[in-house]
């Protein structure tokens, strides 16, 4: 398993993650920021989502392409 962590409050809503990995990322209509689909908010206020190793591909692309570097995969 791998874990995606996203600092949602720092998202600028560029949509790169959604464009690269639409199965795992979505735009939130109310504030036009992206979030991981099915992600849960942790104690720090960040989104977290556990994924299988086989699902890393486009998520790694999203992590590397985020212009504000708020997506981390561990």
PDB file of C-alpha atoms in Angstrom:
ATOM      1  CA  UNK A   1       0.000   0.000   0.000  1.00  0.00           C
ATOM      2  CA  UNK A   2       0.974   3.608  -0.570  1.00  0.00           C
ATOM      3  CA  UNK A   3      -0.500   6.782   0.875  1.00  0.00           C
ATOM      4  CA  UNK A   4      -1.304  10.007  -0.941  1.00  0.00           C
ATOM      5  CA  UNK A   5      -1.246  13.124   1.230  1.00  0.00           C
ATOM      6  CA  UNK A   6      -2.438  16.446  -0.160  1.00  0.00           C
ATOM      7  CA  UNK A   7      -2.291  19.840   1.574  1.00  0.00           C
ATOM      8  CA  UNK A   8      -5.754  20.865   0.386  1.00  0.00           C
ATOM      9  CA  UNK A   9      -5.631  24.368   1.846  1.00  0.00           C
ATOM     10  CA  UNK A  10      -2.611  25.203  -0.318  1.00  0.00           C
ATOM     11  CA  UNK A  11      -4.155  23.900  -3.562  1.00  0.00           C
ATOM     12  CA  UNK A  12      -4.338  26.594  -6.258  1.00  0.00           C
ATOM     13  CA  UNK A  13      -6.898  24.696  -8.342  1.00  0.00           C
ATOM     14  CA  UNK A  14      -4.811  24.407 -11.499  1.00  0.00           C
ATOM     15  CA  UNK A  15      -6.326  20.971 -12.236  1.00  0.00           C
ATOM     16  CA  UNK A  16      -3.120  19.277 -13.358  1.00  0.00           C
ATOM     17  CA  UNK A  17      -3.668  16.297 -11.054  1.00  0.00           C
ATOM     18  CA  UNK A  18      -7.240  15.896 -12.329  1.00  0.00           C
ATOM     19  CA  UNK A  19      -6.107  16.060 -15.953  1.00  0.00           C
ATOM     20  CA  UNK A  20      -3.324  13.523 -15.416  1.00  0.00           C
ATOM     21  CA  UNK A  21      -5.194  11.136 -13.123  1.00  0.00           C
ATOM     22  CA  UNK A  22      -8.988  11.608 -13.335  1.00  0.00           C
ATOM     23  CA  UNK A  23      -9.726   8.210 -11.791  1.00  0.00           C
ATOM     24  CA  UNK A  24      -8.191   9.402  -8.491  1.00  0.00           C
ATOM     25  CA  UNK A  25      -8.561  13.212  -8.497  1.00  0.00           C
ATOM     26  CA  UNK A  26     -11.540  15.570  -8.744  1.00  0.00           C
ATOM     27  CA  UNK A  27     -12.248  19.291  -8.604  1.00  0.00           C
ATOM     28  CA  UNK A  28     -14.453  20.497  -5.741  1.00  0.00           C
ATOM     29  CA  UNK A  29     -17.172  22.757  -7.144  1.00  0.00           C
ATOM     30  CA  UNK A  30     -17.554  25.030  -4.109  1.00  0.00           C
ATOM     31  CA  UNK A  31     -13.948  26.290  -4.048  1.00  0.00           C
ATOM     32  CA  UNK A  32     -12.456  24.956  -7.311  1.00  0.00           C
ATOM     33  CA  UNK A  33      -9.657  23.044  -5.632  1.00  0.00           C
ATOM     34  CA  UNK A  34      -8.642  19.469  -6.359  1.00  0.00           C
ATOM     35  CA  UNK A  35      -8.797  16.561  -3.923  1.00  0.00           C
ATOM     36  CA  UNK A  36      -8.216  12.824  -4.029  1.00  0.00           C
ATOM     37  CA  UNK A  37     -11.456  10.955  -4.675  1.00  0.00           C
ATOM     38  CA  UNK A  38     -12.398   9.065  -1.525  1.00  0.00           C
ATOM     39  CA  UNK A  39      -9.727  10.792   0.535  1.00  0.00           C
ATOM     40  CA  UNK A  40     -10.253  11.507   4.227  1.00  0.00           C
ATOM     41  CA  UNK A  41      -9.128  14.601   6.133  1.00  0.00           C
ATOM     42  CA  UNK A  42      -6.473  13.866   8.772  1.00  0.00           C
ATOM     43  CA  UNK A  43      -5.716  15.708  12.038  1.00  0.00           C
ATOM     44  CA  UNK A  44      -3.545  18.247  10.205  1.00  0.00           C
ATOM     45  CA  UNK A  45      -6.380  19.119   7.827  1.00  0.00           C
ATOM     46  CA  UNK A  46      -4.755  17.394   4.857  1.00  0.00           C
ATOM     47  CA  UNK A  47      -6.398  14.810   2.621  1.00  0.00           C
ATOM     48  CA  UNK A  48      -5.093  11.238   2.787  1.00  0.00           C
ATOM     49  CA  UNK A  49      -5.891   8.284   0.539  1.00  0.00           C
ATOM     50  CA  UNK A  50      -4.407   4.805   0.610  1.00  0.00           C
ATOM     51  CA  UNK A  51      -3.811   3.225  -2.784  1.00  0.00           C
ATOM     52  CA  UNK A  52      -2.353  -0.019  -4.087  1.00  0.00           C
ATOM     53  CA  UNK A  53       1.188  -0.052  -5.467  1.00  0.00           C
ATOM     54  CA  UNK A  54      -0.332  -0.871  -8.855  1.00  0.00           C
ATOM     55  CA  UNK A  55      -2.187   2.484  -8.753  1.00  0.00           C
ATOM     56  CA  UNK A  56       0.928   4.636  -8.375  1.00  0.00           C
ATOM     57  CA  UNK A  57       1.419   5.457 -12.091  1.00  0.00           C
ATOM     58  CA  UNK A  58      -0.683   8.533 -12.792  1.00  0.00           C
ATOM     59  CA  UNK A  59      -0.662   9.522  -9.115  1.00  0.00           C
ATOM     60  CA  UNK A  60       3.138   9.838  -9.259  1.00  0.00           C
ATOM     61  CA  UNK A  61       2.683  11.961 -12.385  1.00  0.00           C
ATOM     62  CA  UNK A  62       0.260  14.177 -10.449  1.00  0.00           C
ATOM     63  CA  UNK A  63       2.707  14.457  -7.545  1.00  0.00           C
ATOM     64  CA  UNK A  64       5.590  15.422  -9.821  1.00  0.00           C
ATOM     65  CA  UNK A  65       3.521  17.861 -11.901  1.00  0.00           C
ATOM     66  CA  UNK A  66       1.828  19.779  -9.086  1.00  0.00           C
ATOM     67  CA  UNK A  67       3.097  23.361  -9.477  1.00  0.00           C
ATOM     68  CA  UNK A  68       2.870  24.048  -5.734  1.00  0.00           C
ATOM     69  CA  UNK A  69       4.204  20.600  -4.688  1.00  0.00           C
ATOM     70  CA  UNK A  70       1.409  19.832  -2.200  1.00  0.00           C
ATOM     71  CA  UNK A  71       0.910  16.176  -3.195  1.00  0.00           C
ATOM     72  CA  UNK A  72       3.147  13.608  -1.489  1.00  0.00           C
ATOM     73  CA  UNK A  73       3.129   9.840  -1.965  1.00  0.00           C
ATOM     74  CA  UNK A  74       4.749   7.627   0.654  1.00  0.00           C
TER      75      UNK A  74
END
